[in-house]
Amino acid sequence: MRRASIFILGWFAALAALGGCQSIAGIEDRTFQPQITGSAECEAYCDDIMSACSGANAMYPSRDACISVCGKLPDGEAALANSLQCRAAQAKLAVETGEPVTYCAAAGPYGAGTCGSTCKGYCSLLTAVCPGQLDNIKDCEASCQALSNANGYDLASLATGDTLECRVAAAVRATLDPAECANAAILPRDSSCQDPLTQPLNCDDYCRVTMVACQGNVAVYDDEAECKAVCAALETGTVGDTTENTAGCRLYHAYNAVADPAVHCNHAGPGGDGHCGQDSGASFGNCVSYCRLAKAACPADFDTAFTDDAACLTECASIDGHTADSKYAIASPTASGATVQCRLLHASRALAGDATECAAVFGGAPCQ
């Protein structure tokens, strides 16, 4: 009996020594991480979607992520959009039919128009997982319309890029890692869900965000066509611009306007309002913008009115509204009368194709 006890003690000592050798050898200790479990309904849903939707059709990076998201999905009938039950029904169809391309997107967190819009799925998940990212957003679903669509749900391509789907994928990861909330935010700032800062500005992106963020009393364009015409006439710039007199800088302020339109819509407009193209000495951002747009919109009239670009800038500097923070908006009182803002408004309309606006661009009625 004593020999058996000695043997057992020796066996444990050997194990302890082995552990010590592993530590000395630098062998990494491994900690068992138990798998996350959910309700019976979530377990069944994740069984189906993880087995039927894989590879390019995978909707979750892991089963743990699926279970975590499932617990945040709204309850409802299978026919009710943006519910767990709707997604579970789509996942089951993916299993039964063997057609992942048809059913997996709707079964996943995106909803994909079948189980609610992707914006609805995104906003409900962001509210549940990352509520702090919505502190300054009054209406998530309305603001979500400013985001571009990736036109696909391949997780491998959704790790980066300024798209709605990238943000949904980040919100999914945030259920396991709260640090991902920064990437899931609507405003793309220092996140993986933004385009490379050196990427040239795309006018479609600028105008989509601006037309969503700046409406009503703070609208800076009559319509999207006018916005695109102005954008094409501006220096393009990059998506990383924040102060330059470029369309890229205006996109930066348009995104900020999603959260604070009263402050940033003026800066996102055609003149830049001294924030995209800053005042410096005798050079004024609004004037640089005005002269560029006036020349592009009405070249013959420009040549008649001014001997050169410098003459335009000089005259502009003598007109009210040439300095920063003049608060440009279509509905603003400064958009009529003898102001730079009035001229900018009519230059924008002339760029959109209405040549009758050119007289006002150079001080004719109603910019007298």
mmCIF file of C-alpha atoms in Angstrom:
data_model
loop_
_atom_site.group_PDB
_atom_site.id
_atom_site.type_symbol
_atom_site.label_atom_id
_atom_site.label_comp_id
_atom_site.label_asym_id
_atom_site.label_seq_id
_atom_site.Cartn_x
_atom_site.Cartn_y
_atom_site.Cartn_z
ATOM 1 C CA MET A 1 0.000 0.000 0.000
ATOM 2 C CA ARG A 2 2.880 2.311 0.933
ATOM 3 C CA ARG A 3 4.611 1.481 -2.372
ATOM 4 C CA ALA A 4 1.449 2.368 -4.288
ATOM 5 C CA SER A 5 1.241 5.709 -2.500
ATOM 6 C CA ILE A 6 4.878 6.436 -3.296
ATOM 7 C CA PHE A 7 4.227 5.533 -6.960
ATOM 8 C CA ILE A 8 1.223 7.847 -7.178
ATOM 9 C CA LEU A 9 3.117 10.709 -5.554
ATOM 10 C CA GLY A 10 5.992 10.143 -7.948
ATOM 11 C CA TRP A 11 3.593 10.185 -10.905
ATOM 12 C CA PHE A 12 2.163 13.566 -9.848
ATOM 13 C CA ALA A 13 5.675 14.903 -9.298
ATOM 14 C CA ALA A 14 6.610 13.866 -12.830
ATOM 15 C CA LEU A 15 3.584 15.664 -14.204
ATOM 16 C CA ALA A 16 4.496 18.789 -12.248
ATOM 17 C CA ALA A 17 8.047 18.591 -13.538
ATOM 18 C CA LEU A 18 6.768 18.191 -17.089
ATOM 19 C CA GLY A 19 4.649 21.309 -16.615
ATOM 20 C CA GLY A 20 7.706 23.144 -15.389
ATOM 21 C CA CYS A 21 9.721 21.980 -18.392
ATOM 22 C CA GLN A 22 6.995 23.200 -20.722
ATOM 23 C CA SER A 23 7.131 26.631 -19.112
ATOM 24 C CA ILE A 24 10.908 26.691 -19.313
ATOM 25 C CA ALA A 25 10.820 25.569 -22.933
ATOM 26 C CA GLY A 26 8.443 28.403 -23.758
ATOM 27 C CA ILE A 27 5.593 26.111 -24.658
ATOM 28 C CA GLU A 28 2.402 28.176 -24.581
ATOM 29 C CA ASP A 29 -0.138 27.256 -21.921
ATOM 30 C CA ARG A 30 -3.554 26.555 -23.371
ATOM 31 C CA THR A 31 -6.747 27.577 -21.644
ATOM 32 C CA PHE A 32 -9.907 25.740 -22.548
ATOM 33 C CA GLN A 33 -12.540 28.154 -23.830
ATOM 34 C CA PRO A 34 -16.010 26.696 -23.463
ATOM 35 C CA GLN A 35 -18.291 27.149 -26.449
ATOM 36 C CA ILE A 36 -21.009 29.749 -26.029
ATOM 37 C CA THR A 37 -24.454 28.243 -25.738
ATOM 38 C CA GLY A 38 -27.836 29.819 -26.384
ATOM 39 C CA SER A 39 -31.514 29.063 -26.226
ATOM 40 C CA ALA A 40 -32.845 25.958 -27.931
ATOM 41 C CA GLU A 41 -34.135 28.166 -30.739
ATOM 42 C CA CYS A 42 -30.754 29.823 -31.191
ATOM 43 C CA GLU A 43 -28.946 26.481 -31.101
ATOM 44 C CA ALA A 44 -31.219 25.139 -33.849
ATOM 45 C CA TYR A 45 -30.836 28.314 -35.923
ATOM 46 C CA CYS A 46 -27.058 28.250 -35.663
ATOM 47 C CA ASP A 47 -26.925 24.520 -36.430
ATOM 48 C CA ASP A 48 -28.756 25.207 -39.676
ATOM 49 C CA ILE A 49 -26.989 28.348 -40.825
ATOM 50 C CA MET A 50 -23.493 27.153 -39.916
ATOM 51 C CA SER A 51 -23.991 23.885 -41.797
ATOM 52 C CA ALA A 52 -25.806 25.266 -44.851
ATOM 53 C CA CYS A 53 -24.023 28.607 -45.243
ATOM 54 C CA SER A 54 -20.264 28.223 -45.487
ATOM 55 C CA GLY A 55 -17.397 29.482 -47.611
ATOM 56 C CA ALA A 56 -18.480 32.423 -49.763
ATOM 57 C CA ASN A 57 -22.001 32.029 -48.340
ATOM 58 C CA ALA A 58 -20.976 32.106 -44.664
ATOM 59 C CA MET A 59 -22.908 34.656 -42.632
ATOM 60 C CA TYR A 60 -20.998 34.361 -39.350
ATOM 61 C CA PRO A 61 -17.253 34.058 -38.704
ATOM 62 C CA SER A 62 -17.890 31.440 -35.998
ATOM 63 C CA ARG A 63 -20.634 29.566 -34.204
ATOM 64 C CA ASP A 64 -19.979 31.656 -31.089
ATOM 65 C CA ALA A 65 -20.675 34.795 -33.120
ATOM 66 C CA CYS A 66 -23.892 33.253 -34.419
ATOM 67 C CA ILE A 67 -25.124 32.390 -30.926
ATOM 68 C CA SER A 68 -24.169 35.844 -29.632
ATOM 69 C CA VAL A 69 -26.015 37.625 -32.446
ATOM 70 C CA CYS A 70 -29.011 35.327 -32.163
ATOM 71 C CA GLY A 71 -29.557 36.438 -28.585
ATOM 72 C CA LYS A 72 -29.816 40.041 -29.824
ATOM 73 C CA LEU A 73 -32.260 39.417 -32.688
ATOM 74 C CA PRO A 74 -35.867 40.559 -32.182
ATOM 75 C CA ASP A 75 -38.483 37.865 -31.609
ATOM 76 C CA GLY A 76 -41.467 37.563 -33.916
ATOM 77 C CA GLU A 77 -43.352 35.353 -36.305
ATOM 78 C CA ALA A 78 -41.498 33.727 -39.190
ATOM 79 C CA ALA A 79 -43.316 36.022 -41.593
ATOM 80 C CA LEU A 80 -42.284 39.111 -39.613
ATOM 81 C CA ALA A 81 -39.350 40.973 -41.102
ATOM 82 C CA ASN A 82 -36.207 41.469 -39.006
ATOM 83 C CA SER A 83 -36.923 38.679 -36.551
ATOM 84 C CA LEU A 84 -35.033 35.612 -35.389
ATOM 85 C CA GLN A 85 -37.899 33.434 -36.564
ATOM 86 C CA CYS A 86 -37.750 34.811 -40.114
ATOM 87 C CA ARG A 87 -34.016 34.165 -40.267
ATOM 88 C CA ALA A 88 -34.413 30.685 -38.794
ATOM 89 C CA ALA A 89 -36.975 29.837 -41.480
ATOM 90 C CA GLN A 90 -34.571 31.011 -44.197
ATOM 91 C CA ALA A 91 -31.724 29.009 -42.661
ATOM 92 C CA LYS A 92 -33.893 25.890 -42.625
ATOM 93 C CA LEU A 93 -34.755 26.455 -46.291
ATOM 94 C CA ALA A 94 -31.043 26.714 -47.060
ATOM 95 C CA VAL A 95 -30.568 23.299 -45.424
ATOM 96 C CA GLU A 96 -33.572 21.657 -47.054
ATOM 97 C CA THR A 97 -33.041 22.978 -50.582
ATOM 98 C CA GLY A 98 -29.268 22.998 -50.697
ATOM 99 C CA GLU A 99 -29.450 26.485 -52.229
ATOM 100 C CA PRO A 100 -27.290 28.734 -50.028
ATOM 101 C CA VAL A 101 -27.094 31.525 -52.595
ATOM 102 C CA THR A 102 -30.876 31.883 -52.467
ATOM 103 C CA TYR A 103 -31.438 31.767 -48.706
ATOM 104 C CA CYS A 104 -28.262 32.442 -46.692
ATOM 105 C CA ALA A 105 -28.140 36.238 -47.007
ATOM 106 C CA ALA A 106 -31.664 36.582 -45.615
ATOM 107 C CA ALA A 107 -30.879 34.034 -42.894
ATOM 108 C CA GLY A 108 -27.903 36.041 -41.689
ATOM 109 C CA PRO A 109 -27.734 39.268 -39.684
ATOM 110 C CA TYR A 110 -28.237 41.379 -42.810
ATOM 111 C CA GLY A 111 -31.871 40.445 -43.434
ATOM 112 C CA ALA A 112 -31.189 41.230 -47.099
ATOM 113 C CA GLY A 113 -34.671 42.581 -47.780
ATOM 114 C CA THR A 114 -36.419 39.313 -46.950
ATOM 115 C CA CYS A 115 -36.039 39.424 -43.171
ATOM 116 C CA GLY A 116 -36.069 43.187 -42.968
ATOM 117 C CA SER A 117 -33.866 45.671 -44.790
ATOM 118 C CA THR A 118 -30.137 45.560 -44.175
ATOM 119 C CA CYS A 119 -30.445 49.002 -42.546
ATOM 120 C CA LYS A 120 -33.082 47.664 -40.150
ATOM 121 C CA GLY A 121 -30.934 44.656 -39.286
ATOM 122 C CA TYR A 122 -27.883 46.859 -38.832
ATOM 123 C CA CYS A 123 -29.639 49.388 -36.613
ATOM 124 C CA SER A 124 -31.288 46.814 -34.366
ATOM 125 C CA LEU A 125 -27.943 45.043 -33.891
ATOM 126 C CA LEU A 126 -26.044 48.306 -33.326
ATOM 127 C CA THR A 127 -28.633 49.400 -30.762
ATOM 128 C CA ALA A 128 -28.309 46.118 -28.871
ATOM 129 C CA VAL A 129 -24.526 45.733 -29.059
ATOM 130 C CA CYS A 130 -23.002 49.198 -29.478
ATOM 131 C CA PRO A 131 -25.540 51.766 -28.209
ATOM 132 C CA GLY A 132 -22.812 54.322 -27.579
ATOM 133 C CA GLN A 133 -22.261 54.618 -31.326
ATOM 134 C CA LEU A 134 -25.766 56.060 -31.653
ATOM 135 C CA ASP A 135 -25.425 58.824 -29.055
ATOM 136 C CA ASN A 136 -25.552 61.617 -31.656
ATOM 137 C CA ILE A 137 -27.663 59.812 -34.258
ATOM 138 C CA LYS A 138 -31.336 60.784 -34.034
ATOM 139 C CA ASP A 139 -32.654 58.205 -36.506
ATOM 140 C CA CYS A 140 -30.374 55.260 -37.259
ATOM 141 C CA GLU A 141 -32.424 53.837 -40.125
ATOM 142 C CA ALA A 142 -32.722 57.223 -41.847
ATOM 143 C CA SER A 143 -29.003 57.908 -41.374
ATOM 144 C CA CYS A 144 -28.175 54.425 -42.624
ATOM 145 C CA GLN A 145 -29.437 55.444 -46.067
ATOM 146 C CA ALA A 146 -26.242 57.480 -46.419
ATOM 147 C CA LEU A 147 -24.155 54.294 -46.473
ATOM 148 C CA SER A 148 -23.204 52.528 -49.693
ATOM 149 C CA ASN A 149 -24.019 48.882 -50.337
ATOM 150 C CA ALA A 150 -21.347 46.281 -50.964
ATOM 151 C CA ASN A 151 -23.711 44.294 -53.206
ATOM 152 C CA GLY A 152 -22.618 41.076 -51.588
ATOM 153 C CA TYR A 153 -22.191 39.318 -48.260
ATOM 154 C CA ASP A 154 -18.879 37.471 -48.637
ATOM 155 C CA LEU A 155 -17.257 37.894 -45.210
ATOM 156 C CA ALA A 156 -13.785 37.848 -46.745
ATOM 157 C CA SER A 157 -14.563 41.061 -48.647
ATOM 158 C CA LEU A 158 -16.421 42.771 -45.798
ATOM 159 C CA ALA A 159 -13.499 43.202 -43.415
ATOM 160 C CA THR A 160 -12.772 46.662 -44.844
ATOM 161 C CA GLY A 161 -14.423 49.358 -46.926
ATOM 162 C CA ASP A 162 -16.926 52.163 -46.435
ATOM 163 C CA THR A 163 -20.064 50.048 -46.831
ATOM 164 C CA LEU A 164 -23.129 49.165 -44.810
ATOM 165 C CA GLU A 165 -22.308 45.462 -44.969
ATOM 166 C CA CYS A 166 -18.819 46.033 -43.523
ATOM 167 C CA ARG A 167 -20.464 47.736 -40.560
ATOM 168 C CA VAL A 168 -22.912 44.861 -40.072
ATOM 169 C CA ALA A 169 -20.013 42.399 -40.098
ATOM 170 C CA ALA A 170 -18.222 44.559 -37.502
ATOM 171 C CA ALA A 171 -21.352 44.687 -35.323
ATOM 172 C CA VAL A 172 -21.459 40.881 -35.457
ATOM 173 C CA ARG A 173 -17.848 40.703 -34.257
ATOM 174 C CA ALA A 174 -18.636 43.285 -31.573
ATOM 175 C CA THR A 175 -20.943 40.795 -29.850
ATOM 176 C CA LEU A 176 -17.742 38.977 -28.857
ATOM 177 C CA ASP A 177 -15.285 41.887 -28.881
ATOM 178 C CA PRO A 178 -16.612 45.347 -27.890
ATOM 179 C CA ALA A 179 -13.581 46.997 -29.511
ATOM 180 C CA GLU A 180 -15.232 46.240 -32.860
ATOM 181 C CA CYS A 181 -17.968 48.784 -32.068
ATOM 182 C CA ALA A 182 -15.720 51.535 -33.424
ATOM 183 C CA ASN A 183 -15.694 49.768 -36.785
ATOM 184 C CA ALA A 184 -19.470 49.307 -36.725
ATOM 185 C CA ALA A 185 -20.209 53.040 -36.323
ATOM 186 C CA ILE A 186 -22.076 54.970 -39.014
ATOM 187 C CA LEU A 187 -19.380 57.648 -39.232
ATOM 188 C CA PRO A 188 -16.204 56.117 -40.700
ATOM 189 C CA ARG A 189 -13.454 57.545 -38.509
ATOM 190 C CA ASP A 190 -10.251 55.596 -37.873
ATOM 191 C CA SER A 191 -12.084 52.346 -38.529
ATOM 192 C CA SER A 192 -11.702 49.362 -40.797
ATOM 193 C CA CYS A 193 -15.022 50.292 -42.429
ATOM 194 C CA GLN A 194 -13.690 53.291 -44.297
ATOM 195 C CA ASP A 195 -12.007 53.630 -47.655
ATOM 196 C CA PRO A 196 -8.239 54.248 -47.890
ATOM 197 C CA LEU A 197 -7.611 57.918 -47.102
ATOM 198 C CA THR A 198 -5.653 58.358 -50.331
ATOM 199 C CA GLN A 199 -8.508 57.042 -52.469
ATOM 200 C CA PRO A 200 -9.946 59.656 -54.877
ATOM 201 C CA LEU A 201 -13.382 60.965 -53.949
ATOM 202 C CA ASN A 202 -16.324 59.429 -55.777
ATOM 203 C CA CYS A 203 -19.090 61.972 -56.485
ATOM 204 C CA ASP A 204 -21.763 59.305 -56.045
ATOM 205 C CA ASP A 205 -20.587 58.798 -52.455
ATOM 206 C CA TYR A 206 -20.424 62.514 -51.704
ATOM 207 C CA CYS A 207 -23.884 63.209 -53.064
ATOM 208 C CA ARG A 208 -25.512 60.170 -51.462
ATOM 209 C CA VAL A 209 -24.288 61.188 -48.011
ATOM 210 C CA THR A 210 -25.007 64.896 -48.521
ATOM 211 C CA MET A 211 -28.549 64.389 -49.793
ATOM 212 C CA VAL A 212 -29.364 62.159 -46.793
ATOM 213 C CA ALA A 213 -27.667 64.307 -44.156
ATOM 214 C CA CYS A 214 -28.669 67.768 -45.382
ATOM 215 C CA GLN A 215 -32.394 68.154 -45.885
ATOM 216 C CA GLY A 216 -35.054 70.754 -45.172
ATOM 217 C CA ASN A 217 -33.702 74.047 -43.849
ATOM 218 C CA VAL A 218 -30.088 72.870 -44.124
ATOM 219 C CA ALA A 219 -30.304 71.439 -47.669
ATOM 220 C CA VAL A 220 -27.435 72.627 -49.856
ATOM 221 C CA TYR A 221 -28.614 71.207 -53.208
ATOM 222 C CA ASP A 222 -31.977 71.144 -54.959
ATOM 223 C CA ASP A 223 -31.476 67.529 -56.018
ATOM 224 C CA GLU A 224 -28.856 64.841 -56.549
ATOM 225 C CA ALA A 225 -28.239 65.811 -60.186
ATOM 226 C CA GLU A 226 -27.279 69.328 -59.104
ATOM 227 C CA CYS A 227 -24.998 67.908 -56.412
ATOM 228 C CA LYS A 228 -23.200 65.704 -58.926
ATOM 229 C CA ALA A 229 -22.795 68.596 -61.357
ATOM 230 C CA VAL A 230 -21.166 70.723 -58.647
ATOM 231 C CA CYS A 231 -19.004 67.828 -57.489
ATOM 232 C CA ALA A 232 -17.721 67.293 -61.030
ATOM 233 C CA ALA A 233 -16.708 70.963 -61.226
ATOM 234 C CA LEU A 234 -14.848 70.962 -57.905
ATOM 235 C CA GLU A 235 -11.338 69.667 -57.398
ATOM 236 C CA THR A 236 -11.834 65.982 -56.627
ATOM 237 C CA GLY A 237 -9.434 65.433 -53.754
ATOM 238 C CA THR A 238 -9.375 62.279 -51.637
ATOM 239 C CA VAL A 239 -11.616 60.757 -48.980
ATOM 240 C CA GLY A 240 -8.980 61.712 -46.401
ATOM 241 C CA ASP A 241 -9.309 65.461 -47.036
ATOM 242 C CA THR A 242 -10.635 67.478 -44.094
ATOM 243 C CA THR A 243 -9.769 71.145 -44.825
ATOM 244 C CA GLU A 244 -8.845 71.309 -48.511
ATOM 245 C CA ASN A 245 -11.126 72.962 -51.077
ATOM 246 C CA THR A 246 -12.100 69.617 -52.569
ATOM 247 C CA ALA A 247 -15.111 67.382 -52.916
ATOM 248 C CA GLY A 248 -13.272 64.964 -50.632
ATOM 249 C CA CYS A 249 -13.325 67.490 -47.792
ATOM 250 C CA ARG A 250 -17.013 68.080 -48.393
ATOM 251 C CA LEU A 251 -17.651 64.336 -47.997
ATOM 252 C CA TYR A 252 -15.902 64.495 -44.621
ATOM 253 C CA HIS A 253 -18.281 67.240 -43.493
ATOM 254 C CA ALA A 254 -21.289 65.511 -45.052
ATOM 255 C CA TYR A 255 -20.582 62.458 -42.887
ATOM 256 C CA ASN A 256 -20.274 64.704 -39.826
ATOM 257 C CA ALA A 257 -23.575 66.275 -40.836
ATOM 258 C CA VAL A 258 -25.279 62.910 -40.384
ATOM 259 C CA ALA A 259 -24.837 63.500 -36.647
ATOM 260 C CA ASP A 260 -24.855 67.318 -36.631
ATOM 261 C CA PRO A 261 -26.487 68.790 -39.755
ATOM 262 C CA ALA A 262 -26.895 72.294 -38.320
ATOM 263 C CA VAL A 263 -23.119 72.669 -38.036
ATOM 264 C CA HIS A 264 -21.710 70.669 -40.927
ATOM 265 C CA CYS A 265 -24.133 70.950 -43.858
ATOM 266 C CA ASN A 266 -22.876 74.471 -44.614
ATOM 267 C CA HIS A 267 -19.355 73.083 -44.896
ATOM 268 C CA ALA A 268 -20.489 70.230 -47.151
ATOM 269 C CA GLY A 269 -22.119 72.609 -49.646
ATOM 270 C CA PRO A 270 -20.761 74.070 -52.893
ATOM 271 C CA GLY A 271 -18.811 76.904 -51.248
ATOM 272 C CA GLY A 272 -17.179 74.913 -48.451
ATOM 273 C CA ASP A 273 -18.023 77.862 -46.153
ATOM 274 C CA GLY A 274 -14.398 78.445 -45.210
ATOM 275 C CA HIS A 275 -13.955 74.927 -43.826
ATOM 276 C CA CYS A 276 -13.249 73.192 -47.126
ATOM 277 C CA GLY A 277 -10.918 75.846 -48.453
ATOM 278 C CA GLN A 278 -9.926 77.919 -45.475
ATOM 279 C CA ASP A 279 -9.574 81.692 -45.383
ATOM 280 C CA SER A 280 -5.961 82.841 -45.430
ATOM 281 C CA GLY A 281 -5.067 86.508 -45.626
ATOM 282 C CA ALA A 282 -6.763 88.000 -48.685
ATOM 283 C CA SER A 283 -7.786 84.548 -49.955
ATOM 284 C CA PHE A 284 -11.242 83.348 -49.004
ATOM 285 C CA GLY A 285 -12.462 79.773 -49.394
ATOM 286 C CA ASN A 286 -15.959 80.791 -50.456
ATOM 287 C CA CYS A 287 -14.509 83.013 -53.183
ATOM 288 C CA VAL A 288 -12.182 80.332 -54.524
ATOM 289 C CA SER A 289 -15.185 77.996 -54.745
ATOM 290 C CA TYR A 290 -17.446 80.623 -56.297
ATOM 291 C CA CYS A 291 -14.975 81.591 -59.022
ATOM 292 C CA ARG A 292 -14.232 77.981 -59.905
ATOM 293 C CA LEU A 293 -17.920 77.046 -60.125
ATOM 294 C CA ALA A 294 -18.934 80.247 -61.954
ATOM 295 C CA LYS A 295 -16.248 79.697 -64.582
ATOM 296 C CA ALA A 296 -17.282 76.069 -65.068
ATOM 297 C CA ALA A 297 -21.004 76.868 -65.213
ATOM 298 C CA CYS A 298 -20.991 79.955 -67.430
ATOM 299 C CA PRO A 299 -17.584 80.257 -69.155
ATOM 300 C CA ALA A 300 -18.573 82.898 -71.713
ATOM 301 C CA ASP A 301 -20.213 85.114 -69.096
ATOM 302 C CA PHE A 302 -17.220 84.629 -66.822
ATOM 303 C CA ASP A 303 -14.842 85.890 -69.513
ATOM 304 C CA THR A 304 -17.085 88.915 -70.047
ATOM 305 C CA ALA A 305 -17.315 89.724 -66.343
ATOM 306 C CA PHE A 306 -13.668 89.188 -65.399
ATOM 307 C CA THR A 307 -10.342 89.631 -67.122
ATOM 308 C CA ASP A 308 -8.943 86.628 -65.267
ATOM 309 C CA ASP A 309 -9.424 84.438 -62.192
ATOM 310 C CA ALA A 310 -7.687 86.977 -59.952
ATOM 311 C CA ALA A 311 -10.211 89.646 -60.928
ATOM 312 C CA CYS A 312 -13.036 87.305 -59.923
ATOM 313 C CA LEU A 313 -11.439 86.659 -56.548
ATOM 314 C CA THR A 314 -10.928 90.375 -55.960
ATOM 315 C CA GLU A 315 -14.547 91.246 -56.723
ATOM 316 C CA CYS A 316 -15.826 88.329 -54.644
ATOM 317 C CA ALA A 317 -13.870 89.564 -51.618
ATOM 318 C CA SER A 318 -15.921 92.778 -51.703
ATOM 319 C CA ILE A 319 -19.294 90.984 -51.575
ATOM 320 C CA ASP A 320 -21.117 90.021 -48.388
ATOM 321 C CA GLY A 321 -20.776 86.371 -47.422
ATOM 322 C CA HIS A 322 -17.231 85.885 -48.669
ATOM 323 C CA THR A 323 -15.826 84.945 -45.257
ATOM 324 C CA ALA A 324 -16.028 81.622 -43.431
ATOM 325 C CA ASP A 325 -19.158 80.518 -41.589
ATOM 326 C CA SER A 326 -21.570 82.471 -43.775
ATOM 327 C CA LYS A 327 -24.023 79.571 -43.376
ATOM 328 C CA TYR A 328 -24.846 78.578 -46.948
ATOM 329 C CA ALA A 329 -28.131 76.737 -47.475
ATOM 330 C CA ILE A 330 -30.790 76.892 -50.181
ATOM 331 C CA ALA A 331 -33.356 78.128 -47.662
ATOM 332 C CA SER A 332 -31.009 80.613 -45.990
ATOM 333 C CA PRO A 333 -31.819 84.335 -46.264
ATOM 334 C CA THR A 334 -28.237 84.831 -47.495
ATOM 335 C CA ALA A 335 -29.067 82.775 -50.615
ATOM 336 C CA SER A 336 -30.728 85.867 -52.094
ATOM 337 C CA GLY A 337 -29.566 89.452 -52.516
ATOM 338 C CA ALA A 338 -26.055 90.727 -53.107
ATOM 339 C CA THR A 339 -24.209 87.851 -51.430
ATOM 340 C CA VAL A 340 -21.680 85.231 -52.431
ATOM 341 C CA GLN A 341 -24.164 82.595 -51.249
ATOM 342 C CA CYS A 342 -26.774 83.798 -53.760
ATOM 343 C CA ARG A 343 -24.223 83.552 -56.562
ATOM 344 C CA LEU A 344 -23.170 80.083 -55.410
ATOM 345 C CA LEU A 345 -26.770 78.897 -55.434
ATOM 346 C CA HIS A 346 -27.333 80.048 -59.007
ATOM 347 C CA ALA A 347 -23.943 78.743 -60.145
ATOM 348 C CA SER A 348 -24.978 75.337 -58.805
ATOM 349 C CA ARG A 349 -28.235 75.500 -60.737
ATOM 350 C CA ALA A 350 -26.438 76.636 -63.886
ATOM 351 C CA LEU A 351 -24.046 73.691 -63.582
ATOM 352 C CA ALA A 352 -27.094 71.414 -63.475
ATOM 353 C CA GLY A 353 -27.996 72.622 -66.969
ATOM 354 C CA ASP A 354 -30.075 75.801 -66.634
ATOM 355 C CA ALA A 355 -28.246 78.499 -68.600
ATOM 356 C CA THR A 356 -30.818 81.120 -67.572
ATOM 357 C CA GLU A 357 -29.228 81.075 -64.117
ATOM 358 C CA CYS A 358 -25.987 82.605 -65.421
ATOM 359 C CA ALA A 359 -27.092 86.232 -65.096
ATOM 360 C CA ALA A 360 -27.598 85.792 -61.356
ATOM 361 C CA VAL A 361 -24.204 84.104 -61.044
ATOM 362 C CA PHE A 362 -22.578 87.445 -61.891
ATOM 363 C CA GLY A 363 -24.793 89.719 -59.832
ATOM 364 C CA GLY A 364 -28.000 89.869 -61.842
ATOM 365 C CA ALA A 365 -31.429 89.401 -60.267
ATOM 366 C CA PRO A 366 -32.045 88.082 -57.670
ATOM 367 C CA CYS A 367 -28.413 88.436 -56.577
ATOM 368 C CA GLN A 368 -28.429 92.244 -56.676
#
